[in-house]
């Protein structure tokens, strides 16, 4: 590339670099907006954990090319540069914008070299400067996804420059530049599809520039040959050979490209490109009118808009529409330039011809002539065509400046154009600072595009400003009443505002707008796949009502019947079936989803939750491990698999469980649950100091963490630090006055350590207020009566306790001891009580069993369009939804705790024995 830029002086390169930097420095302060979200933030192909080969199997947005929802935009080399950005700076937007800026500089310098083939030195610099500052390029340069245009343009121009060296002395063929050209064309095409159009430019260059033919000369030669009055000149045969090689290589690239998209065109709806689904003549008239619209944007880039879909440009439905005048004028002007360039020899006509080629040929893929595209107008696709436009302007300026009368005014006009364009570009960059600023700037230009109203709503929604977002979503439904996505947005926002009735009404309107199933006709061909999520959204809403679960299931099944490969529906239905206590059917749903996508870590995670419900922890752990193989940082799989290992009781699994929890807290440093479970693991391993540190960390993050408070107090009581447990229990009971186990433990410490019989009695009486049938509390109150020397009351209490638990032998033994004391009322019974110490020990063991608490939460990952967030559970889902390219709320569903009670034989067994024996 440096070799090809040898004709560009250092001063010229420095000038262009300086001008580009002055125009685009503020782009470094912009974030990821609009299509950047799908191409970068949501694209797993950027992550180092994703195999590199996936880049060549997936489209630009990370969707497998084989899937119907794929846009079929195959640009693996562009995605590779995004991946390199991610490798060095992850999702720091500055590095992505900086690289775009550098690529634009390179394009401008290479373009200057191309210009010097057809213009004088001064005019070439003018064309390059005009290209560098043109405001139409902000979408390609400041929008990160515009990198596809930049990279493709570099190799596009390099391929052309290489081809210009294929003509040797005496008109011989030099094959090396041609081979390099074919290679660079392939590379340009792997950056963006339009790169292949450079072959057409090379063909035109070969015939009309390199060989110097004009159209009349070619016509005369062809007529002579057909009449048999002459043979094909040798030079023409050589030209034909070069063209055949070029065309054959191009055909090969096209065949490969068709194979990559598996002979399927992307699915677009009438909202993306209304003219594409319109009847004749509206379709043809509108497509032709779009050509002068694009030309006007190049000529007067004063009103730029990031999205020209939907109702931005009304259809031209009649020949009497006044806009047809613009179409006619455009074609007349274009036709006159083509006649001039093809008919007449000379440098001027050659310059005009090459400028026209650069304008027309790269624009063909976006012109709707051969296949429909997913937009009406897109400013970024004018990046290469604007090169031809800049050459035309520079050539015209040269003609004017050569005339002495117009020389000064031509320079003034040039300076004014460059200055105003640079100023407009600098100002336009700020529009790309955030999604809100971008879409608000677009609404100033065009208020008839419902998508823009929706996108402003999404930006506000991301800021949790639901009230304002709702206003924009409602406006979108008014601008485009049949926009299914807009009604879905209204429904979702009402749901976020807890207005479920209004939300359901909006979803029902969206559902009513869905095309009806026509037997024999493919449903997905007539609707955007993401619109099917209306069934998911509606089902998620109504399933909050326990009486409507079957109705929700019917909606999921309806979505699946419309689209059997609708992975989202299987995931959502599986989660609902778990809620309906149908784990076997949930398992079937997840297995079906895994048939569609075996690389989805969330699906393996959800299947693990099903196996937990089916009481199969071995299979559950296997599926957790599969999820972690696919995504080693899958937070829910890390957390819940660690709990499963902990609950297994297998000491060999504890080190791995600890490692997973440590990874989890690294990812979620503010989640107290992670530290709490690390503490529980340490308690299981008898690592008391470590357990204490983890529990304290959890409590610092969440002062009212019920389980952490109790288990820390229990840890203190087990390690002879009973008095340290008391303030912890005070905190626990302040937050949870009805915590029975906490009251039992506090009463025990007060009675045995503090000798505070009154305080202990209050604790046990409180337990019986909450639960009159609590055997532990009742028995401990009997012990208090015994300690108070009220033997009659103690006897009555023990009789009542025995009635609650007639099979507990230790209660009967204690009753016998008390009755023996009452009967004897002397010193003899003292020795008899002491001889029955085993009963006292057993009493203590049974009274304080199962005190240790564990908070083991299991959550299912659901990938639904939206759902309620369980605020009581910290865990949340990890998979993004595809609904409207939005950032929807992820749901959490608590599954049954699979906690086993840990038996804590407290060290104070001797205390109750002492009490009962009257020591």
XYZ file of N, CA, C and O in Angstrom, residues 8-73:
264
model
N 2.260 10.341 -3.654
C 1.718 11.352 -2.738
C 2.865 11.895 -1.899
O 3.564 11.144 -1.220
N 3.037 13.211 -1.949
C 4.139 13.809 -1.185
C 3.809 13.834 0.299
O 2.643 13.736 0.699
N 4.860 13.991 1.093
C 4.688 14.021 2.539
C 3.845 15.219 2.967
O 3.017 15.125 3.876
N 4.024 16.350 2.284
C 3.238 17.555 2.612
C 1.752 17.319 2.359
O 0.895 17.721 3.135
N 1.460 16.701 1.209
C 0.058 16.431 0.865
C -0.571 15.473 1.880
O -1.698 15.693 2.335
N 0.182 14.420 2.244
C -0.335 13.458 3.231
C -0.559 14.132 4.577
O -1.589 13.910 5.248
N 0.392 14.994 4.983
C 0.269 15.698 6.264
C -0.935 16.630 6.259
O -1.660 16.750 7.261
N -1.154 17.304 5.111
C -2.299 18.209 4.994
C -3.608 17.439 5.177
O -4.497 17.869 5.931
N -3.725 16.304 4.506
C -4.963 15.516 4.581
C -5.170 14.966 5.991
O -6.275 15.032 6.541
N -4.089 14.436 6.591
C -4.199 13.913 7.956
C -4.641 15.010 8.920
O -5.504 14.802 9.781
N -4.060 16.206 8.767
C -4.421 17.321 9.642
C -5.872 17.738 9.482
O -6.572 17.995 10.471
N -6.333 17.791 8.231
C -7.732 18.197 7.976
C -8.699 17.162 8.545
O -9.709 17.509 9.184
N -8.413 15.875 8.323
C -9.286 14.820 8.855
C -9.322 14.872 10.378
O -10.392 14.763 10.999
N -8.154 15.053 10.990
C -8.094 15.128 12.452
C -8.890 16.315 12.970
O -9.594 16.215 13.985
N -8.799 17.466 12.266
C -9.537 18.660 12.687
C -11.047 18.467 12.577
O -11.814 19.017 13.379
N -11.473 17.676 11.601
C -12.913 17.458 11.391
C -13.497 16.386 12.309
O -14.689 16.437 12.641
N -12.671 15.408 12.686
C -13.226 14.240 13.379
C -12.672 14.013 14.778
O -12.965 12.973 15.385
N -11.912 14.969 15.347
C -11.355 14.748 16.680
C -12.437 14.487 17.712
O -12.272 13.684 18.641
N -13.584 15.161 17.556
C -14.634 14.998 18.567
C -15.374 13.675 18.450
O -16.162 13.311 19.330
N -15.126 12.919 17.376
C -15.762 11.602 17.275
C -15.225 10.649 18.344
O -15.882 9.663 18.686
N -14.030 10.964 18.875
C -13.443 10.117 19.913
C -14.248 10.153 21.205
O -14.099 9.287 22.067
N -15.122 11.149 21.351
C -15.917 11.290 22.571
C -17.314 10.681 22.422
O -18.139 10.807 23.316
N -17.551 10.053 21.298
C -18.860 9.439 21.056
C -18.865 8.003 21.577
O -17.820 7.381 21.739
N -20.054 7.504 21.819
C -20.190 6.146 22.349
C -20.597 5.162 21.269
O -20.417 5.399 20.072
N -21.171 4.044 21.700
C -21.716 3.051 20.773
C -23.204 3.341 20.613
O -23.960 3.298 21.587
N -23.617 3.651 19.393
C -25.012 4.022 19.169
C -25.587 3.270 17.978
O -24.857 2.795 17.099
N -26.914 3.183 17.974
C -27.670 2.634 16.850
C -27.190 1.217 16.510
O -27.213 0.345 17.363
N -26.703 0.986 15.301
C -26.298 -0.368 14.896
C -25.045 -0.857 15.624
O -24.753 -2.057 15.624
N -24.286 0.071 16.250
C -23.109 -0.338 17.021
C -23.499 -1.299 18.147
O -22.719 -2.172 18.527
N -24.694 -1.122 18.690
C -25.141 -1.953 19.815
C -25.189 -3.417 19.397
O -24.672 -4.304 20.086
N -25.792 -3.675 18.219
C -25.905 -5.066 17.750
C -24.571 -5.606 17.245
O -24.235 -6.769 17.470
N -23.821 -4.762 16.545
C -22.585 -5.227 15.909
C -21.431 -5.370 16.894
O -20.501 -6.144 16.639
N -21.476 -4.643 18.008
C -20.337 -4.650 18.933
C -20.748 -5.076 20.345
O -20.274 -6.087 20.861
N -21.650 -4.343 20.958
C -22.006 -4.643 22.350
C -22.646 -6.018 22.491
O -22.389 -6.733 23.466
N -23.498 -6.394 21.535
C -24.220 -7.667 21.642
C -23.600 -8.784 20.806
O -24.165 -9.879 20.731
N -22.471 -8.526 20.185
C -21.884 -9.495 19.254
C -20.839 -10.356 19.965
O -19.742 -9.888 20.284
N -21.173 -11.614 20.200
C -20.262 -12.514 20.913
C -19.030 -12.860 20.094
O -18.047 -13.370 20.634
N -19.061 -12.610 18.782
C -17.903 -12.920 17.945
C -16.692 -12.056 18.283
O -15.576 -12.365 17.863
N -16.899 -10.977 19.030
C -15.783 -10.119 19.424
C -15.007 -10.704 20.604
O -13.849 -10.336 20.832
N -15.647 -11.594 21.360
C -15.033 -12.083 22.590
C -13.938 -13.111 22.294
O -14.122 -13.991 21.444
N -12.833 -13.037 22.994
C -11.744 -14.004 22.775
C -12.175 -15.453 23.000
O -11.589 -16.374 22.441
N -13.216 -15.654 23.833
C -13.685 -17.016 24.116
C -14.402 -17.638 22.925
O -14.575 -18.856 22.864
N -14.840 -16.817 21.968
C -15.526 -17.333 20.781
C -14.491 -17.808 19.774
O -13.558 -17.079 19.450
N -14.631 -19.033 19.264
C -13.670 -19.528 18.265
C -13.578 -18.590 17.065
O -14.592 -18.058 16.597
N -12.359 -18.399 16.567
C -12.122 -17.484 15.451
C -12.897 -17.905 14.202
O -13.329 -17.063 13.411
N -13.108 -19.202 14.042
C -13.804 -19.700 12.849
C -15.254 -19.221 12.801
O -15.855 -19.157 11.726
N -15.821 -18.873 13.966
C -17.206 -18.385 13.986
C -17.382 -17.122 13.151
O -18.463 -16.859 12.625
N -16.327 -16.314 13.045
C -16.395 -15.085 12.253
C -16.734 -15.387 10.806
O -17.364 -14.564 10.125
N -16.332 -16.575 10.344
C -16.545 -16.936 8.943
C -17.820 -17.760 8.741
O -18.151 -18.124 7.619
N -18.529 -18.014 9.837
C -19.810 -18.708 9.749
C -20.982 -17.780 10.058
O -22.128 -18.108 9.737
N -20.685 -16.652 10.686
C -21.739 -15.739 11.128
C -21.753 -14.467 10.289
O -20.781 -14.124 9.627
N -22.881 -13.750 10.369
C -22.966 -12.483 9.641
C -22.337 -11.357 10.463
O -21.752 -11.587 11.529
N -22.471 -10.145 9.954
C -21.849 -8.959 10.550
C -22.308 -8.735 11.993
O -21.607 -8.130 12.793
N -23.503 -9.255 12.323
C -24.101 -8.990 13.634
C -23.927 -10.178 14.586
O -24.464 -10.169 15.688
N -23.185 -11.200 14.125
C -22.947 -12.358 14.983
C -23.994 -13.440 14.880
O -23.972 -14.413 15.636
N -24.923 -13.322 13.934
C -25.966 -14.322 13.732
C -25.495 -15.339 12.699
O -24.967 -14.947 11.651
N -25.659 -16.636 12.958
C -25.249 -17.635 11.955
C -25.909 -17.373 10.600
O -27.106 -17.090 10.530
N -25.120 -17.444 9.539
C -25.635 -17.179 8.189
C -26.758 -18.132 7.810
O -27.602 -17.817 6.980
N -26.766 -19.308 8.445
C -27.785 -20.304 8.108
C -29.154 -19.952 8.675
O -30.166 -20.474 8.219
N -29.188 -19.061 9.669
C -30.466 -18.724 10.294
C -31.247 -17.753 9.434
O -30.683 -16.848 8.801
N -32.568 -17.921 9.477
C -33.432 -17.093 8.636
C -33.389 -15.622 9.038
O -33.514 -14.723 8.206
N -33.171 -15.374 10.340
C -33.167 -13.985 10.806
C -31.878 -13.248 10.458
O -31.759 -12.052 10.704
N -30.900 -13.968 9.897
C -29.642 -13.335 9.508
C -29.874 -12.301 8.411
O -30.672 -12.509 7.499
N -29.148 -11.180 8.494
C -29.223 -10.140 7.455
C -28.373 -10.477 6.239
O -28.345 -9.727 5.277
N -27.631 -11.589 6.319
C -26.800 -12.082 5.216
C -25.665 -11.131 4.856
O -25.089 -11.235 3.772
N -25.355 -10.199 5.729
C -24.227 -9.284 5.482
C -22.956 -9.962 5.989
O -22.729 -10.045 7.185
